[in-house]
Short mmCIF file of C-alpha atoms and ligand atoms in Angstrom, two decimals:
data_model
loop_
_atom_site.label_atom_id
_atom_site.label_comp_id
_atom_site.label_asym_id
_atom_site.label_seq_id
_atom_site.Cartn_x
_atom_site.Cartn_y
_atom_site.Cartn_z
CA UNK C 992 72.02 10.23 7.78
CA UNK C 993 74.41 6.96 8.01
CA UNK C 994 76.90 8.59 9.55
CA UNK C 995 75.27 8.68 13.19
CA UNK C 996 76.88 6.50 15.62
CA UNK C 997 74.47 3.74 16.56
CA UNK C 998 75.88 3.68 20.34
CA UNK C 999 74.24 7.57 20.30
CA UNK C 1000 70.84 6.34 19.38
CA UNK C 1001 68.66 5.54 22.31
CA UNK C 1002 66.96 2.27 22.41
CA UNK C 1003 63.12 2.42 21.92
CA UNK C 1004 60.51 1.39 24.51
CA UNK C 1005 62.14 3.88 27.41
CA UNK C 1006 59.65 5.83 29.80
CA UNK C 1007 57.68 8.67 28.21
CA UNK C 1008 58.57 12.22 28.78
CA UNK C 1009 55.94 14.14 31.22
CA UNK C 1010 56.88 17.07 33.04
CA UNK C 1011 56.06 18.04 36.82
CA UNK C 1012 52.82 18.90 36.34
CA UNK C 1013 51.57 15.90 34.78
CA UNK C 1014 51.51 17.20 31.19
CA UNK C 1015 52.87 14.29 28.54
CA UNK C 1016 55.27 15.73 26.42
CA UNK C 1017 54.60 14.55 22.69
CA UNK C 1018 55.14 17.21 20.35
CA UNK C 1019 58.80 18.23 19.40
CA UNK C 1020 59.48 21.53 17.89
CA UNK C 1021 63.00 21.28 16.17
CA UNK C 1022 64.87 24.22 14.53
CA UNK C 1023 67.07 23.09 11.89
CA UNK C 1024 68.67 26.50 11.47
CA UNK C 1025 68.24 30.34 12.54
CA UNK C 1026 68.75 31.69 9.51
CA UNK C 1027 66.13 32.91 7.05
CA UNK C 1028 65.99 34.51 3.41
CA UNK C 1029 63.22 36.78 4.58
CA UNK C 1030 63.29 39.52 7.51
CA UNK C 1031 59.88 39.75 8.37
CA UNK C 1032 60.23 43.02 10.95
CA UNK C 1033 57.97 41.94 13.66
CA UNK C 1034 60.15 39.06 13.97
CA UNK C 1035 64.00 39.97 13.35
CA UNK C 1036 65.76 43.15 12.57
CA UNK C 1037 67.05 43.78 9.36
CA UNK C 1038 70.58 43.54 10.36
CA UNK C 1039 70.27 39.93 12.34
CA UNK C 1040 72.95 38.26 13.42
CA UNK C 1041 72.94 34.48 12.83
CA UNK C 1042 74.86 32.07 14.40
CA UNK C 1043 78.26 30.83 13.52
CA UNK C 1044 77.85 27.60 11.50
CA UNK C 1045 80.16 25.63 13.72
CA UNK C 1046 77.72 26.22 16.53
CA UNK C 1047 74.86 24.30 14.77
CA UNK C 1048 74.05 20.97 14.98
CA UNK C 1049 74.83 18.57 12.01
CA UNK C 1050 71.99 16.91 10.50
CA UNK C 1051 72.91 13.94 12.10
CA UNK C 1052 73.04 15.22 15.28
CA UNK C 1053 69.43 16.47 15.01
CA UNK C 1054 68.40 12.98 13.41
CA UNK C 1055 70.02 11.17 16.24
CA UNK C 1056 68.41 13.74 18.52
CA UNK C 1057 64.94 12.88 17.14
CA UNK C 1058 65.47 9.18 17.90
CA UNK C 1059 66.07 10.04 21.20
CA UNK C 1060 62.78 11.88 21.65
CA UNK C 1061 60.99 9.25 19.52
CA UNK C 1062 62.20 6.77 21.99
CA UNK C 1063 60.51 8.70 24.93
CA UNK C 1064 57.19 9.31 23.53
CA UNK C 1065 57.61 12.10 21.12
CA UNK C 1066 54.84 11.49 18.27
CA UNK C 1067 55.06 14.70 16.23
CA UNK C 1068 57.88 16.48 15.03
CA UNK C 1069 57.94 19.74 13.43
CA UNK C 1070 61.19 21.08 11.81
CA UNK C 1071 61.15 24.80 12.01
CA UNK C 1072 63.93 27.54 12.41
CA UNK C 1073 64.53 30.23 11.03
CA UNK C 1074 63.94 29.17 7.34
CA UNK C 1075 64.25 25.27 7.67
CA UNK C 1076 64.25 24.90 3.71
CA UNK C 1077 67.38 27.42 3.68
CA UNK C 1078 69.49 24.53 5.34
CA UNK C 1079 71.29 22.48 2.83
CA UNK C 1080 70.71 18.95 2.25
CA UNK C 1081 67.32 19.42 4.71
CA UNK C 1082 65.48 16.81 2.42
CA UNK C 1083 67.80 14.23 3.72
CA UNK C 1084 66.54 14.87 7.39
CA UNK C 1085 63.06 14.69 6.00
CA UNK C 1086 63.75 11.67 4.43
CA UNK C 1087 65.51 9.69 7.32
CA UNK C 1088 62.70 10.83 9.75
CA UNK C 1089 59.93 9.87 7.65
CA UNK C 1090 61.26 6.53 7.83
CA UNK C 1091 60.02 6.19 11.31
CA UNK C 1092 56.38 7.46 10.24
CA UNK C 1093 54.52 4.68 11.71
CA UNK C 1094 57.00 3.02 13.91
CA UNK C 1095 56.80 5.55 16.64
CA UNK C 1096 56.62 8.63 14.94
CA UNK C 1097 53.02 9.73 13.83
CA UNK C 1098 53.57 13.02 12.21
CA UNK C 1099 56.37 14.93 10.57
CA UNK C 1100 56.02 18.52 9.46
CA UNK C 1101 57.29 21.75 8.88
CA UNK C 1102 56.73 25.43 9.20
CA UNK C 1103 58.18 26.95 6.30
CA UNK C 1104 57.50 30.92 4.71
CA UNK C 1105 57.29 29.11 1.08
CA UNK C 1106 60.19 31.13 -0.73
CA UNK C 1107 61.65 27.88 -1.72
CA UNK C 1108 58.74 25.42 -1.01
CA UNK C 1109 58.38 25.05 -5.00
CA UNK C 1110 61.40 23.07 -5.54
CA UNK C 1111 60.80 20.69 -2.09
CA UNK C 1112 56.95 20.11 -2.35
CA UNK C 1113 57.35 16.68 -3.86
CA UNK C 1114 60.11 15.58 -1.92
CA UNK C 1115 58.32 16.21 1.24
CA UNK C 1116 55.31 14.48 0.42
CA UNK C 1117 57.55 11.22 -0.81
CA UNK C 1118 59.04 11.51 2.54
CA UNK C 1119 56.00 11.39 4.30
CA UNK C 1120 55.21 14.50 5.37
CA UNK C 1121 51.05 15.09 5.04
CA UNK C 1122 50.74 18.69 6.53
CA UNK C 1123 52.48 21.96 5.92
CA UNK C 1124 52.36 25.55 7.66
CA UNK C 1125 52.97 28.20 5.77
CA UNK C 1126 53.35 31.77 6.88
CA UNK C 1127 51.62 34.21 4.88
CA UNK C 1128 50.83 37.72 6.31
CA UNK C 1129 49.69 39.30 3.16
CA UNK C 1130 48.51 38.68 -0.43
CA UNK C 1131 49.55 42.60 -1.30
CA UNK C 1132 53.01 42.28 -3.41
CA UNK C 1133 54.03 45.57 -1.73
CA UNK C 1134 53.10 45.31 1.82
CA UNK C 1135 54.41 41.87 1.54
CA UNK C 1136 57.93 43.64 0.40
CA UNK C 1137 57.80 46.19 3.24
CA UNK C 1138 56.87 43.66 5.83
CA UNK C 1139 59.25 40.77 5.20
CA UNK C 1140 62.14 43.30 3.38
CA UNK C 1141 62.18 41.07 0.68
CA UNK C 1142 59.96 41.03 -2.80
CA UNK C 1143 59.37 37.38 -2.43
CA UNK C 1144 55.24 37.27 -2.89
CA UNK C 1145 55.19 35.73 -6.27
CA UNK C 1146 57.79 32.81 -5.12
CA UNK C 1147 55.79 32.37 -1.62
CA UNK C 1148 52.50 31.88 -3.78
CA UNK C 1149 54.47 29.32 -6.15
CA UNK C 1150 55.54 27.54 -3.13
CA UNK C 1151 51.74 27.28 -1.76
CA UNK C 1152 50.43 26.24 -4.95
CA UNK C 1153 52.92 23.60 -5.37
CA UNK C 1154 52.46 22.16 -1.91
CA UNK C 1155 48.44 21.91 -2.86
CA UNK C 1156 49.84 20.23 -6.20
CA UNK C 1157 51.86 17.66 -4.62
CA UNK C 1158 48.82 16.78 -1.96
CA UNK C 1159 50.03 18.42 0.84
CA UNK C 1160 47.58 19.81 3.24
CA UNK C 1161 48.14 23.28 3.89
CA UNK C 1162 47.29 25.81 7.07
CA UNK C 1163 48.15 29.57 6.64
CA UNK C 1164 49.48 31.37 9.65
CA UNK C 1165 48.94 34.95 9.66
CA UNK C 1166 50.33 37.23 12.46
CA UNK C 1167 47.40 39.92 13.12
CA UNK C 1168 49.08 43.19 13.10
CA UNK C 1169 47.26 46.14 13.75
CA UNK C 1170 47.24 49.12 10.96
CA UNK C 1171 49.46 46.65 8.67
CA UNK C 1172 47.30 43.79 7.88
CA UNK C 1173 44.30 44.46 9.80
CA UNK C 1174 42.11 45.38 7.26
CA UNK C 1175 43.09 42.62 4.89
CA UNK C 1176 42.41 39.96 7.46
CA UNK C 1177 39.04 38.86 6.26
CA UNK C 1178 40.14 38.45 2.61
CA UNK C 1179 43.02 36.33 3.46
CA UNK C 1180 40.57 34.25 5.01
CA UNK C 1181 37.93 34.16 2.41
CA UNK C 1182 41.02 33.63 -0.37
CA UNK C 1183 42.53 30.38 2.11
CA UNK C 1184 39.04 28.69 2.36
CA UNK C 1185 38.38 29.31 -0.90
CA UNK C 1186 41.62 27.18 -1.54
CA UNK C 1187 40.70 24.27 0.83
CA UNK C 1188 43.14 25.57 3.58
CA UNK C 1189 42.82 26.28 7.17
CA UNK C 1190 44.06 29.60 8.28
CA UNK C 1191 44.96 30.60 11.81
CA UNK C 1192 45.55 33.88 12.85
CA UNK C 1193 48.34 34.56 15.49
CA UNK C 1194 49.02 37.41 18.31
CA UNK C 1195 52.54 39.15 17.89
CA UNK C 1196 54.36 37.62 20.59
CA UNK C 1197 57.63 40.02 22.70
CA UNK C 1198 60.29 37.67 21.36
CA UNK C 1199 63.78 39.16 20.75
CA UNK C 1200 64.62 42.85 20.44
CA UNK C 1201 63.45 44.34 16.99
CA UNK C 1202 63.66 48.09 15.61
CA UNK C 1203 60.30 48.66 16.51
CA UNK C 1204 57.87 48.60 19.70
CA UNK C 1205 55.35 45.40 18.90
CA UNK C 1206 52.88 46.90 21.10
CA UNK C 1207 52.22 49.55 18.24
CA UNK C 1208 51.19 46.62 16.31
CA UNK C 1209 49.72 44.34 18.66
CA UNK C 1210 46.28 43.18 17.62
CA UNK C 1211 44.11 41.34 20.51
CA UNK C 1212 42.61 38.46 18.69
CA UNK C 1213 39.33 39.30 20.92
CA UNK C 1214 38.94 42.27 18.81
CA UNK C 1215 39.57 40.65 15.68
CA UNK C 1216 37.06 37.87 16.18
CA UNK C 1217 34.50 40.82 17.29
CA UNK C 1218 34.72 42.33 13.78
CA UNK C 1219 34.59 39.18 11.82
CA UNK C 1220 31.43 38.36 13.89
CA UNK C 1221 29.97 41.53 12.22
CA UNK C 1222 29.99 40.09 8.88
CA UNK C 1223 30.34 36.16 9.60
CA UNK C 1224 29.21 33.24 11.97
CA UNK C 1225 32.14 31.94 13.92
CA UNK C 1226 31.25 28.09 15.39
CA UNK C 1227 33.83 27.03 17.97
CA UNK C 1228 34.86 23.63 17.32
CA UNK C 1229 36.45 20.81 19.74
CA UNK C 1230 39.31 20.04 17.32
CA UNK C 1231 42.68 20.24 18.49
CA UNK C 1232 45.58 19.49 16.08
CA UNK C 1233 48.18 18.91 18.93
CA UNK C 1234 49.20 22.79 18.93
CA UNK C 1235 47.93 25.72 20.82
CA UNK C 1236 45.36 27.08 18.56
CA UNK C 1237 41.58 27.11 19.82
CA UNK C 1238 39.34 26.49 16.04
CA UNK C 1239 35.83 28.06 14.51
CA UNK C 1240 33.75 26.77 11.54
CA UNK C 1241 33.35 29.88 9.40
CA UNK C 1242 29.39 29.30 9.08
CA UNK C 1243 29.80 31.69 5.05
CA UNK C 1244 33.18 30.10 3.79
CA UNK C 1245 32.82 26.54 5.31
CA UNK C 1246 36.33 26.46 6.38
CA UNK C 1247 38.54 26.46 9.44
CA UNK C 1248 39.79 29.28 11.69
CA UNK C 1249 42.13 29.09 14.28
CA UNK C 1250 43.43 31.60 16.93
CA UNK C 1251 46.41 31.39 18.81
CA UNK C 1252 46.19 34.17 21.91
CA UNK C 1253 49.26 33.87 23.97
CA UNK C 1254 48.57 37.44 25.37
CA UNK C 1255 44.57 37.18 25.67
CA UNK C 1256 44.11 33.90 26.42
CA UNK C 1257 46.78 31.71 27.82
CA UNK C 1258 47.02 28.31 26.43
CA UNK C 1259 49.71 26.73 28.78
CA UNK C 1260 47.41 24.34 30.82
CA UNK C 1261 47.42 21.58 27.95
CA UNK C 1262 50.85 22.23 26.73
CA UNK C 1263 52.74 19.39 25.30
CA UNK C 1264 55.31 20.94 23.79
CA UNK C 1265 58.99 21.48 23.92
CA UNK C 1266 61.54 23.38 21.37
CA UNK C 1267 64.97 22.57 20.41
CA UNK C 1268 67.14 25.24 18.81
CA UNK C 1269 69.53 24.46 15.77
CA UNK C 1270 72.26 24.53 18.35
CA UNK C 1271 70.62 22.19 20.69
CA UNK C 1272 69.49 23.80 23.80
CA UNK C 1273 66.17 22.47 24.74
CA UNK C 1274 63.62 25.32 25.89
CA UNK C 1275 60.95 23.56 27.53
CA UNK C 1276 58.94 27.11 26.97
CA UNK C 1277 58.77 29.27 24.24
CA UNK C 1278 58.04 32.28 26.86
CA UNK C 1279 60.88 31.35 29.51
CA UNK C 1280 64.56 31.16 29.78
CA UNK C 1281 64.67 27.87 31.20
CA UNK C 1282 67.39 25.76 29.21
CA UNK C 1283 68.93 22.55 28.98
CA UNK C 1284 72.11 22.10 26.72
CA UNK C 1285 71.49 18.49 24.35
CA UNK C 1286 74.46 19.70 22.37
CA UNK C 1287 76.71 19.12 25.04
CA UNK C 1288 75.26 15.80 26.04
CA UNK C 1289 75.45 14.81 22.52
CA UNK C 1290 78.92 15.27 22.22
CA UNK C 1291 79.88 13.96 25.92
CA UNK C 1292 81.61 10.85 26.21
CA UNK C 1293 78.72 8.87 27.38
CA UNK C 1294 75.91 10.59 25.19
CA UNK C 1295 73.32 8.18 25.80
CA UNK C 1296 73.43 8.70 29.61
CA UNK C 1297 73.88 12.37 29.09
CA UNK C 1298 71.09 12.87 27.21
CA UNK C 1299 68.56 10.83 29.58
CA UNK C 1300 69.92 12.93 32.07
CA UNK C 1301 69.27 16.58 30.27
CA UNK C 1302 65.53 15.36 29.41
CA UNK C 1303 65.06 14.82 32.75
CA UNK C 1304 66.26 17.88 33.74
CA UNK C 1305 63.96 19.75 30.85
CA UNK C 1306 61.25 17.95 32.54
CA UNK C 1307 61.53 19.03 36.24
CA UNK C 1308 62.33 22.89 34.84
CA UNK C 1309 59.42 22.94 32.25
CA UNK C 1310 57.59 25.85 33.56
CA UNK C 1311 53.42 25.60 34.52
CA UNK C 1312 53.04 28.94 32.32
CA UNK C 1313 54.75 31.74 29.94
CA UNK C 1314 54.30 35.17 31.49
CA UNK C 1315 54.07 37.24 28.11
CA UNK C 1316 52.10 40.21 28.80
CA UNK C 1317 51.46 44.05 28.09
CA UNK C 1318 52.72 45.95 31.57
CA UNK C 1319 50.66 48.77 33.19
CA UNK C 1320 52.86 51.34 31.19
CA UNK C 1321 51.55 49.71 27.93
CA UNK C 1322 54.68 48.06 27.23
CA UNK C 1323 55.27 44.51 25.96
CA UNK C 1324 59.04 43.41 27.64
CA UNK C 1325 60.55 41.49 25.34
CA UNK C 1326 62.08 37.95 25.95
CA UNK C 1327 65.85 37.98 24.81
CA UNK C 1328 65.34 35.10 22.12
CA UNK C 1329 63.79 35.73 18.68
CA UNK C 1330 61.22 33.49 17.62
CA UNK C 1331 63.82 32.46 14.62
CA UNK C 1332 66.22 31.17 17.31
CA UNK C 1333 63.76 28.98 19.34
CA UNK C 1334 61.61 27.98 16.46
CA UNK C 1335 57.98 28.89 15.93
N1 SAM I 1446 60.36 30.79 8.75
C1 SAM I 1446 59.20 30.18 9.06
C2 SAM I 1446 58.07 30.54 8.84
O1 SAM I 1446 57.84 31.95 8.73
O2 SAM I 1446 56.82 30.08 8.97
C3 SAM I 1446 58.99 29.21 10.30
C4 SAM I 1446 60.13 30.15 11.26
S1 SAM I 1446 58.87 31.47 11.84
C5 SAM I 1446 59.84 31.91 13.52
C6 SAM I 1446 57.59 30.46 12.60
C7 SAM I 1446 56.40 31.34 12.85
O3 SAM I 1446 56.48 32.36 14.01
C8 SAM I 1446 56.00 32.01 11.98
O4 SAM I 1446 54.63 31.89 11.43
C9 SAM I 1446 56.06 33.71 11.87
O5 SAM I 1446 54.99 34.34 11.38
C10 SAM I 1446 55.79 33.57 13.45
N2 SAM I 1446 56.67 34.64 14.23
C11 SAM I 1446 57.93 34.85 14.11
N3 SAM I 1446 57.80 35.88 15.06
C12 SAM I 1446 56.82 36.14 15.97
C13 SAM I 1446 56.34 37.06 16.70
N4 SAM I 1446 57.35 37.68 17.54
N5 SAM I 1446 55.02 36.88 17.45
C14 SAM I 1446 54.20 36.02 16.76
N6 SAM I 1446 54.98 35.23 15.89
C15 SAM I 1446 56.11 35.33 15.51
FE1 SF4 I 1447 61.82 34.34 8.70
FE2 SF4 I 1447 59.92 33.13 9.67
FE3 SF4 I 1447 61.08 34.91 10.96
FE4 SF4 I 1447 60.00 35.66 8.77
S1 SF4 I 1447 58.87 34.91 10.65
S2 SF4 I 1447 62.04 36.57 9.14
S3 SF4 I 1447 60.32 34.09 7.51
S4 SF4 I 1447 61.89 33.07 10.46
#
């Protein structure tokens, strides 16, 4: 990471990012690659077309951009993708960013499918990562293979165990899918809580074309909550971890359950997030098409000035809310970008 030109690194103490609805922006989700070693069927098609590598920002550019955001008041950075741990030398970026924890950056974290986490957990902890979000939709090996189109559950469970052993606080993310993992949800929650992990359920979102119609497997979390309350007591918690989840304490397990409900209950009013793709496109909203090109700014003759201009534009165009919906015909119109491009 020492190849970064000093002139491109903005000085700190600049004005914090605030959008036109007066929401302070403190949380960056940075996609480090659109590639992935799984093919979860709700996320991407079997034959996903990945971006040519030359379009993707170098690790130095990703680092440099991150410093620009820290200088403008971003305190939390989540590296995501695609699968962040398939990017070669990604540990270097974690190490470089980790040096800024306590000096502007408060938290460095990642979202991963955990297939390669066993080989990275200790290095992540050493770099200053304290929490990790791991996606796990099922603990049934055959169903996992069907859903992700790869027989990788053993590696994933090994990765989860390695994260725990390295002292990382684990949160599991589970996309709730009607007729797929619906019946297994209570078992997954029970298992996660037994391991000392939080678990957050997510409603499937219409992001990018896939082979199937997502609405067929859309499971509203209002229904899941009703079903869970038949067996457990769920007490709403005031906790806010900086993301869009609402939390509950499950009385019988003692664990924490999160719910992310972009369709049944919009979470936009408190949005503090922006997303940057692996090609340096800043999307101020996951559900909208608005974007500014940070790669062009970064590679221009006056990177510092152009980055400032691009960030101001991003603040001006961040929409008030997303418009995910199921329309009157019962269809879920998809945004053109896959979650793996914008970063989960
Ligand atoms: N590959 C990593 C992983 O799976 O954790 C990080 C990227 S993935 C795109 C981030 C999160 O987005 C995962 O928890 C995944 O389940 C979720 N996701 C992907 N496509 C989704 C969709 N269409 N609706 C809701 N969640 C989705
Ligand atoms: Fe890969 Fe994550 Fe998408 Fe699954 S959800 S295909 S692991 S990017």
